[in-house]
Short mmCIF file of C-alpha atoms and ligand atoms in Angstrom, two decimals:
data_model
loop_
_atom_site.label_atom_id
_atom_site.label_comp_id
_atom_site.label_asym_id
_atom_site.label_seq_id
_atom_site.Cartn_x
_atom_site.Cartn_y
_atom_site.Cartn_z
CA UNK A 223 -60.44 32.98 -89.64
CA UNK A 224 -59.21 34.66 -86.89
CA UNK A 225 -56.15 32.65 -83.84
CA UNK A 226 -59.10 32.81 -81.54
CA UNK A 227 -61.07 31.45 -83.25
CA UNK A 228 -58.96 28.61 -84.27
CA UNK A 229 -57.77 28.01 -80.92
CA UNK A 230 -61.23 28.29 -79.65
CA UNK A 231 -61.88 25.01 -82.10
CA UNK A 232 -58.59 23.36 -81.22
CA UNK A 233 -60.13 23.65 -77.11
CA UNK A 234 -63.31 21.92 -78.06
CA UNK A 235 -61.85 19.50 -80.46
CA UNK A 236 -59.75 18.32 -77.41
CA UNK A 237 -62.53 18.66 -74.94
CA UNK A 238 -64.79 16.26 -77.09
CA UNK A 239 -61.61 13.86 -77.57
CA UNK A 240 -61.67 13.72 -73.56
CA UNK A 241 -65.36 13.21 -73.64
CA UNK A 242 -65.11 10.20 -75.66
CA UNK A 243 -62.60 8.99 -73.61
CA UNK A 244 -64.40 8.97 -70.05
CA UNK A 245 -67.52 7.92 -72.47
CA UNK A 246 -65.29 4.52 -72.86
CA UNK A 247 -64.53 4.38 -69.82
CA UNK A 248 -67.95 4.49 -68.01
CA UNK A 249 -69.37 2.25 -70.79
CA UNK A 250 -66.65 -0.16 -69.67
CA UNK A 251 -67.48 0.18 -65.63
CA UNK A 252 -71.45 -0.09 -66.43
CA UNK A 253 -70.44 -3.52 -68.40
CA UNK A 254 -67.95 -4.36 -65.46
CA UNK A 255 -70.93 -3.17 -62.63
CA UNK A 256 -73.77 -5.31 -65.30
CA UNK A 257 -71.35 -8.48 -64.75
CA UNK A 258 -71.47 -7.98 -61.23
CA UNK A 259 -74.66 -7.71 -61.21
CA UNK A 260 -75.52 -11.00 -63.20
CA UNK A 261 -72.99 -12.89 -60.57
CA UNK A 262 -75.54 -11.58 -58.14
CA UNK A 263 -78.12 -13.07 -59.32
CA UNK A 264 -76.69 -16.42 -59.41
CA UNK A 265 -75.98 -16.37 -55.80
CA UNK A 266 -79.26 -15.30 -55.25
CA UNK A 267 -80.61 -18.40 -57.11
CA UNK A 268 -78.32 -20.81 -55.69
CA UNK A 269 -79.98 -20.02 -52.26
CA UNK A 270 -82.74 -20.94 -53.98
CA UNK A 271 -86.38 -20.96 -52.70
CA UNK A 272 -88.33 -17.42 -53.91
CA UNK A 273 -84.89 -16.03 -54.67
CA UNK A 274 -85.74 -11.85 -54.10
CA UNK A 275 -83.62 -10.58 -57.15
CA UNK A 276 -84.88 -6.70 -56.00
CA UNK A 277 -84.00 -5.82 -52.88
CA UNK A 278 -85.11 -2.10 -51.61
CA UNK A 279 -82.85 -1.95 -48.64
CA UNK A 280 -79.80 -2.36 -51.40
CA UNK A 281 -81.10 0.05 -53.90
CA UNK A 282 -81.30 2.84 -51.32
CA UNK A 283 -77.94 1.88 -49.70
CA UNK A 284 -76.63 2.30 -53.21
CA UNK A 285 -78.43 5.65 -53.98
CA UNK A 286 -77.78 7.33 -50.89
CA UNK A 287 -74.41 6.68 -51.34
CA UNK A 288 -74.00 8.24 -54.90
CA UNK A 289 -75.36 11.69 -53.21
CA UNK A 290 -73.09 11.58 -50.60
CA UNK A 291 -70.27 10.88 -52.55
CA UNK A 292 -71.13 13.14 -55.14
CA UNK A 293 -68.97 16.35 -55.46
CA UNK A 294 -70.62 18.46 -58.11
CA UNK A 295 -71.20 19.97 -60.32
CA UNK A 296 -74.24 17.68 -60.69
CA UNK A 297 -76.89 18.21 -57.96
CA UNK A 298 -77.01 15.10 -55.59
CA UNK A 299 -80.46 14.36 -57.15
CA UNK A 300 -79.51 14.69 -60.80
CA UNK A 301 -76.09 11.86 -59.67
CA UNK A 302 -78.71 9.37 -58.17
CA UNK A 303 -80.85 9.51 -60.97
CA UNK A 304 -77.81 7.91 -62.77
CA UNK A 305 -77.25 5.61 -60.86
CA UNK A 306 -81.33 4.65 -60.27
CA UNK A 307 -81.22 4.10 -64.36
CA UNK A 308 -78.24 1.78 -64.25
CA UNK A 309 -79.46 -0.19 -61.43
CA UNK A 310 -82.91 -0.24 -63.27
CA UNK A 311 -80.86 -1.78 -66.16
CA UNK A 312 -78.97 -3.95 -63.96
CA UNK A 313 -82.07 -5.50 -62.17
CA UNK A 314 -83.84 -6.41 -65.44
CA UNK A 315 -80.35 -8.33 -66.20
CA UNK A 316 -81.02 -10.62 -63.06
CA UNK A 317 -84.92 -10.14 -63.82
CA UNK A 318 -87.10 -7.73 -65.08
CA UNK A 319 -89.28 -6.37 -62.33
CA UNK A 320 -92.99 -5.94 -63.51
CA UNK A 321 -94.85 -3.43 -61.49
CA UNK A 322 -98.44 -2.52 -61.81
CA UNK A 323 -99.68 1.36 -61.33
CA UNK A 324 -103.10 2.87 -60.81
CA UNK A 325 -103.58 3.88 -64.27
CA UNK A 326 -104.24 4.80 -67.08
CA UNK A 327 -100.89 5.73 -69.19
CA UNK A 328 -99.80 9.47 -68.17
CA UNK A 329 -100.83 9.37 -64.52
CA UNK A 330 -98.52 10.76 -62.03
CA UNK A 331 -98.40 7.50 -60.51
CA UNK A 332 -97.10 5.98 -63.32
CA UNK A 333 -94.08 8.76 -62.96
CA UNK A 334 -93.83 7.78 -59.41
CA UNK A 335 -93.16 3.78 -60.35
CA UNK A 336 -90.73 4.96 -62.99
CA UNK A 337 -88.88 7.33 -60.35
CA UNK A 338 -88.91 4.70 -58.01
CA UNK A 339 -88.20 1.37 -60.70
CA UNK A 340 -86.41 3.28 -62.92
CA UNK A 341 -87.16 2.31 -66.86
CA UNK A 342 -86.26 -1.16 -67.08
CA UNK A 343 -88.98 -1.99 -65.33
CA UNK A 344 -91.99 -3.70 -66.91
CA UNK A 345 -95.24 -1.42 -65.69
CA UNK A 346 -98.22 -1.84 -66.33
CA UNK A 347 -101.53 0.66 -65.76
CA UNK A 348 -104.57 -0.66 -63.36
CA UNK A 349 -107.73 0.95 -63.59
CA UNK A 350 -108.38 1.30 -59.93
CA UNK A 351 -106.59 0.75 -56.39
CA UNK A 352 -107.76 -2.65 -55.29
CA UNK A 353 -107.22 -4.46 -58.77
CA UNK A 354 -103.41 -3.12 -57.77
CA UNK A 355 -103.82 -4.80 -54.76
CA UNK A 356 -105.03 -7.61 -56.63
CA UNK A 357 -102.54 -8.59 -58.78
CA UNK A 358 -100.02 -8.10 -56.41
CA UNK A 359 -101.43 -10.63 -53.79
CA UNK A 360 -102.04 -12.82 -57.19
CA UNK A 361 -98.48 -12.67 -57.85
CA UNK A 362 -99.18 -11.64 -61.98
CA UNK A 363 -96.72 -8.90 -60.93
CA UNK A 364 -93.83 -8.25 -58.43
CA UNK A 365 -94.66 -5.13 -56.82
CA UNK A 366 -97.68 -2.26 -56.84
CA UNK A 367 -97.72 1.60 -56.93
CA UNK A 368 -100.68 3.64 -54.79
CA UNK A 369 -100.80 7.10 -54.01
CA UNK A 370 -101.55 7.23 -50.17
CA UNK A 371 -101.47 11.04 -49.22
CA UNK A 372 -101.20 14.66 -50.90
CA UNK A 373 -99.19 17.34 -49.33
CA UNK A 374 -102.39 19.71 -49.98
CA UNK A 375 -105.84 17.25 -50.10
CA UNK A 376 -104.40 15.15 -47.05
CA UNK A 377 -105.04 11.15 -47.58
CA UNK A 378 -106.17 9.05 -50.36
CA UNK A 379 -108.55 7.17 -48.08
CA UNK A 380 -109.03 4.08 -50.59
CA UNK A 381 -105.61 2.91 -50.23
CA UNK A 382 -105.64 2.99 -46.28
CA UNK A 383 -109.03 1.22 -46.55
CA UNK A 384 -106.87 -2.11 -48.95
CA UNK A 385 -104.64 -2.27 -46.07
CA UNK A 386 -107.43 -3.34 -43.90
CA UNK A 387 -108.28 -6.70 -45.75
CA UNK A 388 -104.99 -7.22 -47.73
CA UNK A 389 -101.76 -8.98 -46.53
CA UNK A 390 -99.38 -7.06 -48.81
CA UNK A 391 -96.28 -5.15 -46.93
CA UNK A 392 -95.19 -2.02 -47.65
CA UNK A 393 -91.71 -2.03 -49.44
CA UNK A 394 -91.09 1.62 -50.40
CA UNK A 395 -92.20 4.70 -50.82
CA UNK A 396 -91.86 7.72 -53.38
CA UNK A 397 -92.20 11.35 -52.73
CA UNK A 398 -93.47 12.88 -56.48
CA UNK A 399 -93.64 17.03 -56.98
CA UNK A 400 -96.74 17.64 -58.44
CA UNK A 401 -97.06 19.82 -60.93
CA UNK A 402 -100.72 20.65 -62.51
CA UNK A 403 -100.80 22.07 -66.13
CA UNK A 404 -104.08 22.92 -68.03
CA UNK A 405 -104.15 21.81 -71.62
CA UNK A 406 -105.73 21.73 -74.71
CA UNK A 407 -105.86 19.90 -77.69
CA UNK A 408 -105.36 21.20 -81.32
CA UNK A 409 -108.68 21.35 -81.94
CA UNK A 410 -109.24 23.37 -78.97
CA UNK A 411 -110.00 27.07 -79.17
CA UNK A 412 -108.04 28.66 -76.38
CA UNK A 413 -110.90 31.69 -76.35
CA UNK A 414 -113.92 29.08 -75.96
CA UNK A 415 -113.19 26.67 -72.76
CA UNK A 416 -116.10 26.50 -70.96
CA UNK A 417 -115.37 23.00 -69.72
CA UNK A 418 -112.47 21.63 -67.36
CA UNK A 419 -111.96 18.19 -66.97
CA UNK A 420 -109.45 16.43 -64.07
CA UNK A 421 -109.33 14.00 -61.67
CA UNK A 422 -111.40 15.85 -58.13
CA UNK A 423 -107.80 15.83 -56.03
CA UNK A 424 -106.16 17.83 -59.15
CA UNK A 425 -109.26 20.20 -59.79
CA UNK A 426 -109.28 20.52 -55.76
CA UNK A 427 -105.25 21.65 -56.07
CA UNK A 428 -105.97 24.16 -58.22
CA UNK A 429 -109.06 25.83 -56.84
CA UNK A 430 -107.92 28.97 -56.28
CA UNK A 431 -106.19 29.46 -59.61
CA UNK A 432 -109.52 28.10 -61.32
CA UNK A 433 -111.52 30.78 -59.30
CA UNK A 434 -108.97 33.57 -60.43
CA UNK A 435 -108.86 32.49 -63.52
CA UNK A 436 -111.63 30.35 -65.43
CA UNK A 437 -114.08 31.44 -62.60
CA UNK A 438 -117.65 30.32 -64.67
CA UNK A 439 -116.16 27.49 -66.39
CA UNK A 440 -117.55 23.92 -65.80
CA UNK A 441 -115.22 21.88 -63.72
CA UNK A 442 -116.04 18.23 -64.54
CA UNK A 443 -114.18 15.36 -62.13
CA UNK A 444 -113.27 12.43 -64.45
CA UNK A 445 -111.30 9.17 -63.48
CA UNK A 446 -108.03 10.37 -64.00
CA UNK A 447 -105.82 13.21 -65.16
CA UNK A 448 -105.10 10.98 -68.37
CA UNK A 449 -108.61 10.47 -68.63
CA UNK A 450 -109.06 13.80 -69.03
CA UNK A 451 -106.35 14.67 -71.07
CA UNK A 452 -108.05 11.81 -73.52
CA UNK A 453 -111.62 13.84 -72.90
CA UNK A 454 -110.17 17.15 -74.64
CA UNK A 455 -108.95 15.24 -78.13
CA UNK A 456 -112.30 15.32 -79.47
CA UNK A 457 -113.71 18.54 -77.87
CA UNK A 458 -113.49 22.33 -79.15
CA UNK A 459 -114.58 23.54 -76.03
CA UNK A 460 -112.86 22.05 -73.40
CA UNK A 461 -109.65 21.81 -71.44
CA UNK A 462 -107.83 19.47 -68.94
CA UNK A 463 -105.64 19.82 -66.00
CA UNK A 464 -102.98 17.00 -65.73
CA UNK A 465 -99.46 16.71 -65.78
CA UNK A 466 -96.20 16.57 -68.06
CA UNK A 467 -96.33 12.96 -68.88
CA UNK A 468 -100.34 12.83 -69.71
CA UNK A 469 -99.36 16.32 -72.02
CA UNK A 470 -96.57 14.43 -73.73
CA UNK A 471 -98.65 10.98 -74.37
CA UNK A 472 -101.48 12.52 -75.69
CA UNK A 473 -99.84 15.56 -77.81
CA UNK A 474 -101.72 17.60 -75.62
CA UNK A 475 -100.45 21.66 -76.14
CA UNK A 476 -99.77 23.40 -72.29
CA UNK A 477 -101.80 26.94 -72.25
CA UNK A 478 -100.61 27.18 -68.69
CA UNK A 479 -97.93 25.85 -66.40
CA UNK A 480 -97.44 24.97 -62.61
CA UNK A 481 -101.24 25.94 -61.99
CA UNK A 482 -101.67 24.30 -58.24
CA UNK A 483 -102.43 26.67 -55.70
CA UNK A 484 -99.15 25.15 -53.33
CA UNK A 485 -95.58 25.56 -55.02
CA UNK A 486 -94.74 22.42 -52.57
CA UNK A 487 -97.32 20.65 -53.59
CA UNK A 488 -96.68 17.02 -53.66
CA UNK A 489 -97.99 13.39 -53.49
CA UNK A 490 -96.70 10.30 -51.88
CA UNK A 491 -97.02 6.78 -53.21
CA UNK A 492 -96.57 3.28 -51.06
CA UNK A 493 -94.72 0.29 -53.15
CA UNK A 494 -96.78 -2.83 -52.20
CA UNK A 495 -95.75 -6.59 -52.28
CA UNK A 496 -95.33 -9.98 -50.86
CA UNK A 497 -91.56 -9.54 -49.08
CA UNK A 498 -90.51 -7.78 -45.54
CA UNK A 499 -87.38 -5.44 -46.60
CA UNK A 500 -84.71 -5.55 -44.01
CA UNK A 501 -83.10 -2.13 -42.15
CA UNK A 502 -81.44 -0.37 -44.95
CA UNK A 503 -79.77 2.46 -42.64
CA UNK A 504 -82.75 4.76 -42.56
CA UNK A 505 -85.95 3.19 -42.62
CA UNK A 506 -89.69 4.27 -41.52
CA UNK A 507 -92.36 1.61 -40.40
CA UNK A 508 -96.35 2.03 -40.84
CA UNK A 509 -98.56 0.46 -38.84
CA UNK A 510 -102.30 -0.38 -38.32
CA UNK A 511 -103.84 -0.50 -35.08
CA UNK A 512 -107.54 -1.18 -33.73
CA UNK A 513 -108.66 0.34 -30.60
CA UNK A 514 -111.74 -0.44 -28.44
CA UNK A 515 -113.60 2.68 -28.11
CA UNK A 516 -112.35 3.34 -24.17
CA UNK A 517 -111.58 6.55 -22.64
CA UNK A 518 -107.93 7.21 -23.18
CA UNK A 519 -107.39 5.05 -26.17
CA UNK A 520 -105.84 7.24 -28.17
CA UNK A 521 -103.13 8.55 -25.64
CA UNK A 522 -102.60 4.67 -24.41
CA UNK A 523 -102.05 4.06 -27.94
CA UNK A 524 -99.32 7.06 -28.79
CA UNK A 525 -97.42 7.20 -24.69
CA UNK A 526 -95.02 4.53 -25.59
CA UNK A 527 -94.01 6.14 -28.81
CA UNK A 528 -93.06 9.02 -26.53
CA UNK A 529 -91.52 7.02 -23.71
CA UNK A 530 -89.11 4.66 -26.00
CA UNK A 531 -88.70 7.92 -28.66
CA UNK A 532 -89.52 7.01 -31.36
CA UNK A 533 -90.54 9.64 -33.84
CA UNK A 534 -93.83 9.68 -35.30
CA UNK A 535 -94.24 11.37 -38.66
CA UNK A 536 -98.03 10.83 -39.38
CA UNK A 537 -101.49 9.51 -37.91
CA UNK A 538 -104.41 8.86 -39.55
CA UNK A 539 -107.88 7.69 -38.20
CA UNK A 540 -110.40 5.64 -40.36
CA UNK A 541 -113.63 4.11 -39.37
CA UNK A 542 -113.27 0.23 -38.86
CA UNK A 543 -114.96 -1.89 -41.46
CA UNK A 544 -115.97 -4.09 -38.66
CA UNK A 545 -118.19 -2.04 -36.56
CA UNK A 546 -119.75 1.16 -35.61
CA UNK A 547 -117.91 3.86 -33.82
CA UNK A 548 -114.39 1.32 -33.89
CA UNK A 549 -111.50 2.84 -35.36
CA UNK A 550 -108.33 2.27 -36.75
CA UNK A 551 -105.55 4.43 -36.35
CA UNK A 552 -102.68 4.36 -39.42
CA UNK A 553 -99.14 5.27 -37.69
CA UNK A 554 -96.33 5.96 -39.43
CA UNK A 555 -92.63 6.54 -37.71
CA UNK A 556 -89.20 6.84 -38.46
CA UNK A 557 -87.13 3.84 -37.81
CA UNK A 558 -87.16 0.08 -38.94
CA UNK A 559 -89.28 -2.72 -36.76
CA UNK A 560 -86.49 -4.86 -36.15
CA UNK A 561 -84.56 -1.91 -33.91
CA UNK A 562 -84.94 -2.17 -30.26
CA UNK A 563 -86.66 0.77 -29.13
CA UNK A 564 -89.56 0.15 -32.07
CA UNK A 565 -89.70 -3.26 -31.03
CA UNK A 566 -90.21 -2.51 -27.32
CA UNK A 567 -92.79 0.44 -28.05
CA UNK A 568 -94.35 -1.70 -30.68
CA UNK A 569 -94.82 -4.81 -27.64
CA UNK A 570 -96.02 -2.14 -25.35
CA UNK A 571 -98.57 -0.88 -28.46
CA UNK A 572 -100.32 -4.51 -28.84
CA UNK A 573 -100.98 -4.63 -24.88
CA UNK A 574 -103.22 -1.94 -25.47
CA UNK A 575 -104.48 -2.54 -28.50
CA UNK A 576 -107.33 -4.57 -29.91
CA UNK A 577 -105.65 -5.66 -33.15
CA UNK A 578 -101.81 -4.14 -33.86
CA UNK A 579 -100.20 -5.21 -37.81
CA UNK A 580 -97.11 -3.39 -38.81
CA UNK A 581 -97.75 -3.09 -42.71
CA UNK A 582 -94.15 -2.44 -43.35
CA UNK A 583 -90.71 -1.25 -42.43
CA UNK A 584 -89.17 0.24 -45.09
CA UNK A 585 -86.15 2.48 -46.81
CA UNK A 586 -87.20 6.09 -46.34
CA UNK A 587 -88.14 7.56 -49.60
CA UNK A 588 -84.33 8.46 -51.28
CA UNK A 589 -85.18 10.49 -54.80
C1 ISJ B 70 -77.17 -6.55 -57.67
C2 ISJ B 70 -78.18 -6.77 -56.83
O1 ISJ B 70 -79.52 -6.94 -57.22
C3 ISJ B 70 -80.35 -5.87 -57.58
C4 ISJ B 70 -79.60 -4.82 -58.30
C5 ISJ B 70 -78.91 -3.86 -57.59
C6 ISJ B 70 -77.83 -3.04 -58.24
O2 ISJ B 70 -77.74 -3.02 -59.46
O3 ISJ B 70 -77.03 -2.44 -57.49
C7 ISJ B 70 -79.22 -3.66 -56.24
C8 ISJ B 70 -80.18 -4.40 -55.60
C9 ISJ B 70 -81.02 -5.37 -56.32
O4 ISJ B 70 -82.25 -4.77 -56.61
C10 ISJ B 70 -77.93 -6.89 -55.36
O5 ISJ B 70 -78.80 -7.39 -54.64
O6 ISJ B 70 -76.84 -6.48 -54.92
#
């Protein structure tokens, strides 16, 4: 053996004792932080009445603040993740949060509520968007994950449609890179596929590299992109297009990766339930509005967003369920309700307006 070599050993001998050493001590500060936490919770039960053990507004605080205070070499993202699995572990002390998702198992929405949650939450998979509604209004869970709009097929027009007939406010949201992979089973021969099965927003994300490559193949729009992924278990000829979670649940074997047409490509989902979140700092607030079909609606409707500057980051139109040729504009802006320039624009808004409801104020998406 040669004195590098034995030094070399001596270095990571002594590195690993250190490692054990901070080991202890985090494992001590989680316990201390867990403690906390549990104190927490008796407060919040003391006050008694619904006692809100989750609070968004908190959780953001407390995840902006491990970036900002992060100095490397972990990425700010990679630090907040940390922290979003202690707190995760933390919350289910006080109370485990259940959360339903639009399912099934292996959906991307499903990786949204666990990004968001983190995995001590209890989730469980809905089969479509209003039975997530649903539940949530019935109280047989806490909070709800929807997707609401894609960064490539624009809006997910059956979740602005709930918000028309449901009370629920919006308490989060989740920003989720989407990343399409097409997959086969072991039974599967690669050579053969003449069938592609996905949900129609993932085959629609991928057109382009379908055309280029699988050009005459079938593309078949199923239910989900677990749904397909379940499809191509009992077929030789076939394929699916879904993503890393769906591949892993159903031992699925990736033929290609990162297939969407977009490298940015990404989806964003709403967290739905029963409580108004407070200003956390840095907050957006969506909003529904009816308008009498007038000349001028639409600028009446958007000139005091200008006027008290308020920032608008989206606006969507869908026909009312009320009547012909009535719409209803979805508005989305940066900053909470309860600040003083929202609340004057949004007074302004409901002079003009046939029907205003803000469906949420909440922390701007942090992971
Ligand atoms: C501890 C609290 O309760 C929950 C747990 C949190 C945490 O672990 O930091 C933060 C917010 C709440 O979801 C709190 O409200 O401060």
């Amino acid at each position: 053996m040669t004195e590098e070599t034995v030094s070399g050993d001596q270095r990571l001998l002594e590195l690993r004792n250190r490692i054990d050493s901070i080991d202890g001590d985090i494992a001590r500060l989680i316990s201390e932080r867990a403690n906390c936490a549990l104190a927490v919770a008796a407060v919040k039960k003391a006050t008694g009445g619904d006692a809100l053990y989750y609070r968004p507004e908190r959780e953001a605080q407390v995840l902006r603040r491990a970036m900002e205070r992060n100095s490397g070499p972990l990425t700010d993202e990679e630090m907040a993740r940390l922290f979003r699995e202690i707190m995760s572990a933390c919350l289910a002390l006080e109370e485990p949060v259940k959360v339903a998702y639009l399912g099934p198992e292996g959906t991307f929405t499903q990786q949204a509520a666990l990004k968001h949650f983190g995995n001590s939450a209890q989730s469980r998979p809905l089969a479509v968007i209003d039975e997530v509604f649903r539940e949530v209004e019935a109280g047989a869970v806490n909070y709800g994950v929807v997707p609401v709009e894609n960064s490539t097929e624009g809006v997910i027009n059956h979740t602005l449609d709930n918000f028309m007939t449901s009370n629920l406010y919006i308490c989060g949201e989740v920003e989720l890179r989407i990343h399409h992979h097409l997959m086969i089973s072991d039974v599967t021969r690669a050579d053969a596929i003449t069938r592609i099965y996905s949900h129609a927003q993932s085959l629609a994300q991928c057109r382009k590299w379908l055309d280029a490559h699988y050009p005459n193949v079938e593309r078949v729009a199923v239910a989900s992109n677990a749904d397909a992924a379940v499809r191509v278990k009992g077929e030789w000829n076939a394929a699916a297009i879904a993503g890393d979670m769906a591949a892993e649940l159903y031992g699925l074997k990736i033929l290609s990766e990162k297939i969407e047409d977009r490298p940015d490509n990404s989806t964003r989902f709403l967290i739905i339930g029963t409580q108004e979140v407070p200003a956390s700092g840095d907050d957006k607030t969506s909003l529904m509005v009816s308008m009498r079909n007038e000349p001028g609606a639409l600028h009446n409707l958007l000139e005091p967003f200008r006027r008290f500057g308020v920032d608008l980051t989206r606006v969507e139109t869908r026909p009312s369920q009320s009547g012909n040729w009535n719409y209803v504009f979805f508005i989305d802006f940066v900053g909470h309700r309860d600040t003083k320039n929202i609340a004057s624009a949004l007074r302004e808004v409901g002079v003009c307006a046939s029907d205003v409801k803000v469906l949420g104020s909440y922390p701007r998406g942090v992971l």
